[in-house]
Every structure is written in structure tokens, then in C-alpha cells.
Tab-separated table of C-alpha atoms in Angstrom:
chain	number	residue	atom	x	y	z
L	285	MET	CA	32.636	-0.332	-1.188
L	286	SER	CA	31.281	3.018	-2.451
L	287	ASN	CA	30.530	5.930	-0.115
L	288	THR	CA	26.796	5.410	-0.692
L	289	LYS	CA	26.984	1.768	0.376
L	290	SER	CA	29.178	2.652	3.357
L	291	LEU	CA	26.686	5.282	4.539
L	292	ALA	CA	23.788	2.852	4.068
L	293	MET	CA	25.526	0.170	6.124
L	294	ALA	CA	26.344	2.722	8.836
L	295	ALA	CA	22.649	3.617	8.982
L	296	ILE	CA	21.665	-0.070	9.230
L	297	LEU	CA	24.098	-0.691	12.090
L	298	SER	CA	23.082	2.513	13.888
L	299	THR	CA	19.397	1.546	13.709
L	300	GLY	CA	20.164	-1.825	15.290
L	301	ALA	CA	22.346	-0.296	17.976
L	302	MET	CA	19.740	2.292	18.982
L	303	ALA	CA	17.004	-0.331	19.101
L	304	LEU	CA	19.182	-2.583	21.264
L	305	GLN	CA	19.722	0.168	23.815
L	306	ALA	CA	15.966	0.571	24.254
L	307	ALA	CA	15.016	-3.094	24.033
L	308	PRO	CA	12.655	-4.613	26.621
L	309	ALA	CA	14.159	-7.909	27.768
L	310	GLN	CA	10.883	-9.820	27.277
L	311	ASP	CA	10.871	-9.070	23.521
L	312	GLN	CA	14.409	-10.310	22.811
L	313	HIS	CA	14.960	-13.746	21.286
L	314	PHE	CA	16.832	-15.691	18.586
L	315	TYR	CA	15.203	-17.387	15.607
L	316	LEU	CA	16.166	-19.597	12.645
L	317	GLY	CA	14.357	-20.079	9.373
L	318	VAL	CA	14.325	-21.382	5.826
L	319	SER	CA	12.529	-19.964	2.808
L	320	PHE	CA	11.802	-21.190	-0.696
L	321	GLY	CA	10.937	-18.942	-3.586
L	322	LYS	CA	11.123	-17.927	-7.205
L	323	SER	CA	13.944	-15.734	-8.496
L	324	ASP	CA	13.696	-13.531	-11.587
L	325	LEU	CA	16.762	-11.833	-13.085
L	326	ASP	CA	15.799	-8.572	-14.781
L	327	VAL	CA	18.024	-9.088	-17.834
L	328	SER	CA	16.562	-9.859	-21.270
L	329	GLU	CA	17.695	-12.369	-23.852
L	330	SER	CA	18.465	-9.544	-26.284
L	331	GLU	CA	20.713	-7.805	-23.736
L	332	ILE	CA	22.750	-10.979	-23.195
L	333	THR	CA	22.971	-11.649	-26.930
L	334	ALA	CA	24.107	-8.082	-27.617
L	335	VAL	CA	27.096	-8.640	-25.325
L	336	LEU	CA	27.992	-12.127	-26.563
L	337	ASN	CA	27.184	-12.000	-30.262
L	338	ASP	CA	30.200	-11.803	-32.565
L	339	GLY	CA	27.931	-11.983	-35.611
L	340	SER	CA	27.789	-15.772	-35.618
L	341	LEU	CA	25.025	-16.547	-33.121
L	342	SER	CA	21.457	-17.566	-33.825
L	343	GLY	CA	18.625	-19.339	-32.008
L	344	ALA	CA	19.410	-17.684	-28.683
L	345	ASN	CA	17.511	-18.681	-25.566
L	346	PHE	CA	17.930	-17.242	-22.058
L	347	ASP	CA	16.229	-18.669	-18.964
L	348	ASN	CA	16.151	-15.848	-16.412
L	349	GLU	CA	13.927	-17.574	-13.812
L	350	ASP	CA	14.720	-20.254	-11.245
L	351	SER	CA	13.964	-21.340	-7.683
L	352	SER	CA	15.689	-19.834	-4.639
L	353	LEU	CA	16.627	-21.148	-1.215
L	354	LYS	CA	17.534	-19.076	1.838
L	355	LEU	CA	18.776	-20.211	5.246
L	356	TYR	CA	18.667	-17.432	7.811
L	357	GLY	CA	18.915	-16.582	11.453
L	358	GLY	CA	18.106	-13.523	13.452
L	359	TYR	CA	17.976	-11.785	16.778
L	360	ALA	CA	14.817	-9.861	17.671
L	361	ILE	CA	15.928	-6.780	19.557
L	362	ASN	CA	12.312	-5.914	20.306
L	363	LYS	CA	8.930	-6.455	18.658
L	364	ASN	CA	9.774	-3.883	15.962
L	365	VAL	CA	13.451	-4.449	15.056
L	366	ALA	CA	15.570	-7.527	14.337
L	367	ILE	CA	19.050	-8.161	12.961
L	368	GLU	CA	19.315	-10.990	10.417
L	369	PHE	CA	22.070	-12.923	8.673
L	370	GLY	CA	21.979	-15.810	6.229
L	371	TYR	CA	22.974	-17.671	3.092
L	372	ILE	CA	20.965	-17.544	-0.119
L	373	ASP	CA	21.063	-19.534	-3.346
L	374	LEU	CA	19.489	-17.255	-5.938
L	375	GLY	CA	19.351	-19.898	-8.635
L	376	GLU	CA	20.853	-20.777	-12.003
L	377	PHE	CA	20.378	-18.740	-15.177
L	378	ASP	CA	21.208	-20.401	-18.485
L	379	TYR	CA	21.957	-18.997	-21.947
L	380	SER	CA	22.231	-21.048	-25.129
L	381	ALA	CA	22.706	-20.302	-28.815
L	382	THR	CA	24.213	-21.787	-31.964
L	383	SER	CA	27.291	-20.360	-33.692
L	384	ASP	CA	27.975	-20.780	-37.418
L	385	GLY	CA	31.676	-20.140	-36.781
L	386	SER	CA	31.831	-16.947	-38.841
L	387	GLY	CA	32.703	-14.661	-35.916
L	388	SER	CA	35.839	-14.021	-33.925
L	389	LEU	CA	34.719	-15.431	-30.552
L	390	TRP	CA	32.837	-18.684	-31.010
L	391	SER	CA	33.525	-21.908	-32.871
L	392	SER	CA	30.881	-23.563	-35.019
L	393	GLY	CA	28.338	-25.455	-32.927
L	394	PRO	CA	26.265	-25.039	-29.754
L	395	LEU	CA	27.183	-22.419	-27.160
L	396	THR	CA	25.950	-22.803	-23.572
L	397	ILE	CA	26.646	-20.557	-20.589
L	398	ASP	CA	25.316	-21.577	-17.172
L	399	THR	CA	25.584	-19.249	-14.161
L	400	GLU	CA	24.818	-19.811	-10.484
L	401	THR	CA	24.428	-16.943	-8.013
L	402	THR	CA	24.794	-17.368	-4.249
L	403	GLY	CA	25.507	-14.974	-1.400
L	404	LEU	CA	25.831	-14.146	2.276
L	405	LEU	CA	23.481	-11.513	3.601
L	406	PHE	CA	23.143	-9.201	6.579
L	407	ASN	CA	20.210	-6.880	7.195
L	408	VAL	CA	18.073	-5.010	9.678
L	409	LYS	CA	14.396	-5.999	9.612
L	410	GLY	CA	11.588	-3.774	10.817
L	411	SER	CA	8.172	-5.116	11.846
L	412	LEU	CA	4.843	-3.352	12.277
L	413	PRO	CA	2.427	-5.536	14.292
L	414	VAL	CA	-1.138	-5.387	12.953
L	415	SER	CA	-2.521	-7.906	15.441
L	416	ASP	CA	-1.213	-10.386	18.000
L	417	ILE	CA	-0.329	-12.896	15.252
L	418	PHE	CA	0.075	-10.812	12.071
L	419	GLY	CA	2.478	-8.044	11.031
L	420	LEU	CA	4.028	-6.194	8.101
L	421	THR	CA	7.798	-6.187	7.555
L	422	ALA	CA	10.514	-4.291	5.699
L	423	LYS	CA	14.266	-4.845	5.517
L	424	LEU	CA	17.459	-3.224	4.249
L	425	GLY	CA	20.816	-4.942	4.064
L	426	LEU	CA	23.954	-5.963	2.250
L	427	LEU	CA	24.486	-9.026	0.040
L	428	ALA	CA	27.998	-10.392	-0.531
L	429	TRP	CA	27.298	-12.233	-3.806
L	430	ASP	CA	29.267	-14.735	-5.852
L	431	ILE	CA	28.598	-15.761	-9.465
L	432	GLU	CA	30.054	-18.913	-10.977
L	433	ALA	CA	29.776	-19.335	-14.754
L	434	ASP	CA	30.470	-22.431	-16.870
L	435	ALA	CA	30.654	-22.173	-20.657
L	436	SER	CA	31.048	-24.732	-23.439
L	437	ASN	CA	31.472	-24.267	-27.193
L	438	GLY	CA	33.033	-26.266	-29.988
L	439	GLY	CA	34.041	-29.128	-27.716
L	440	LEU	CA	35.828	-26.822	-25.291
L	441	SER	CA	34.699	-25.715	-21.833
L	442	GLY	CA	35.761	-23.201	-19.233
L	443	SER	CA	34.634	-21.437	-16.091
L	444	ALA	CA	34.817	-18.001	-14.497
L	445	ASP	CA	33.966	-16.439	-11.150
L	446	ASP	CA	32.898	-12.968	-10.058
L	447	ASP	CA	31.915	-11.499	-6.690
L	448	GLY	CA	30.949	-8.239	-5.063
L	449	ASN	CA	28.873	-6.482	-2.411
L	450	ASP	CA	25.592	-4.699	-3.074
L	451	LEU	CA	22.581	-3.446	-1.153
L	452	PHE	CA	19.176	-5.115	-1.133
L	453	PHE	CA	15.741	-4.393	0.308
L	454	GLY	CA	12.597	-6.355	1.007
L	455	VAL	CA	8.980	-6.025	2.118
L	456	GLY	CA	6.552	-8.653	3.318
L	457	ALA	CA	4.126	-9.978	5.884
L	458	SER	CA	4.568	-12.386	8.783
L	459	ALA	CA	2.263	-14.487	10.918
L	460	ARG	CA	2.596	-16.790	13.919
L	461	LEU	CA	1.232	-20.299	13.345
L	462	ALA	CA	2.024	-21.317	16.914
L	463	GLN	CA	3.787	-19.827	19.908
L	464	HIS	CA	7.258	-20.421	18.498
L	465	VAL	CA	6.591	-21.003	14.772
L	466	GLY	CA	6.110	-18.272	12.200
L	467	ILE	CA	5.704	-17.908	8.442
L	468	ASP	CA	6.995	-15.091	6.251
L	469	LEU	CA	5.837	-14.048	2.798
L	470	GLU	CA	8.443	-11.744	1.231
L	471	PHE	CA	9.459	-9.826	-1.852
L	472	GLU	CA	13.179	-8.994	-1.998
L	473	ARG	CA	15.129	-7.079	-4.635
L	474	TYR	CA	18.859	-7.706	-4.892
L	475	ASP	CA	21.302	-5.532	-6.825
L	476	ILE	CA	23.824	-7.814	-8.542
L	477	ASP	CA	26.487	-5.532	-10.001
L	478	GLY	CA	23.860	-3.162	-11.401
L	479	ASP	CA	21.283	-5.799	-12.430
L	480	ASP	CA	18.076	-6.327	-10.425
L	481	LEU	CA	17.238	-9.822	-9.200
L	482	ASP	CA	13.784	-10.201	-7.629
L	483	VAL	CA	12.771	-12.998	-5.258
L	484	PHE	CA	9.260	-13.908	-4.078
L	485	SER	CA	9.477	-16.397	-1.214
L	486	LEU	CA	7.621	-18.205	1.533
L	487	GLY	CA	9.543	-19.025	4.695
L	488	ILE	CA	9.041	-20.799	7.994
L	489	SER	CA	10.904	-19.868	11.168
L	490	TYR	CA	11.347	-21.178	14.685
L	491	HIS	CA	11.530	-18.582	17.472
L	492	PHE	CA	13.414	-19.831	20.493
L	493	PRO	CA	11.728	-19.361	23.877
L	494	GLN	CA	12.816	-16.263	25.795
């Protein structure tokens, strides 16, 4: 991990530790949640083609949007700070083209490359209550991501895997539907090895009684 990421994680952990030391007992509780959203990878079709094209490709198509699913849990240190962890499926992104076989990489025929991105996340979440049931939120954390890619061309197929750790941030709004049930509307931006992946999501959470 780079020095910048190490310093950022140290700041995240320090914020949680300081909040825990000053936490009123009545504000502390655990919660679990699930969110569904739309993911958008900020990479264009032309950028992908520029990397893959050996001079033989045509009819390229790249689908850079998909649905996302996140399962998460957290511990509210007080009404303003929580520590969260979770698993997220950021979706599948598919590239296809046709090769005429004139290049050095691809055989004549269809080329398809399908990728799936998942990850484990850890973050500190800050909340600013606006009323008794509504608040604004912001978060900063680390995503341990994994990308699995499957490719097929000319009757052959293969797969590859890549992983890494990068920072992410998010902003949103939360509301309590009932005493122990809340909803969260969020925008999160994940850095996947230098590429931005944005997620807009709606989540529901259960807050365990204190």
C-alpha cells in the first residue's frame, strides 16, 4: 500500500478511536443493512479498444453500467460517527468486438471479454443530524477489490484475475422509517486501480436496540 493510502487509513482509524473514547453509551449500537444500486465504470469504449485492438477489431461494444449489491454492517460509536464493514458486488462489465484475423492477438471471429468486480470494504461514516429522523452522511474507507475476467475468441476461452486495495468515498442522506429501521440514499466513488467506478444506491438497515 502506498504512503498516501497508509496515511489515509491511519486517519480513518484515528477518527474512530477518538470518537469511541468520547462516546455516550446511549448512542452506541450495531446495525446491518443491504443496498441495491447502479454502478457506472468511468472507462469508454474507445479506451478499451485502444488497449485491445491489434488492427483486426471492428464493431466494438462496451457495456460499462450494471447493478450493484452491498451487504454491510456497522457499529455506531455515537450519533455522529460509525465504523462500517461489508461486501460489495460492483457488477459485470462486458466488451465485445469482431476480429478479421489480420492482427497478432486475435483469431478471426467474435471476441468477448466479461469482467466481474467484487470487494470487501471498511470505512468510517460521519453523520450530521438535520432532524430527529433525517441526516446527511459522508464516508471514507478502503476497498479490497477483486476483478475476474473471462475471454473467448476463435473457439478458445480463458480467464484472468486481478486484485488490489484502493480508497473510496461516499456522500448521502439517511432517514429512520421506524425506531429500528432506516433507509440510506448514497453516492459512492471507488478507485479501481486508477479507474473511477461510481455507485448510486438505496439501502435499508436494521439498528439493533441499545
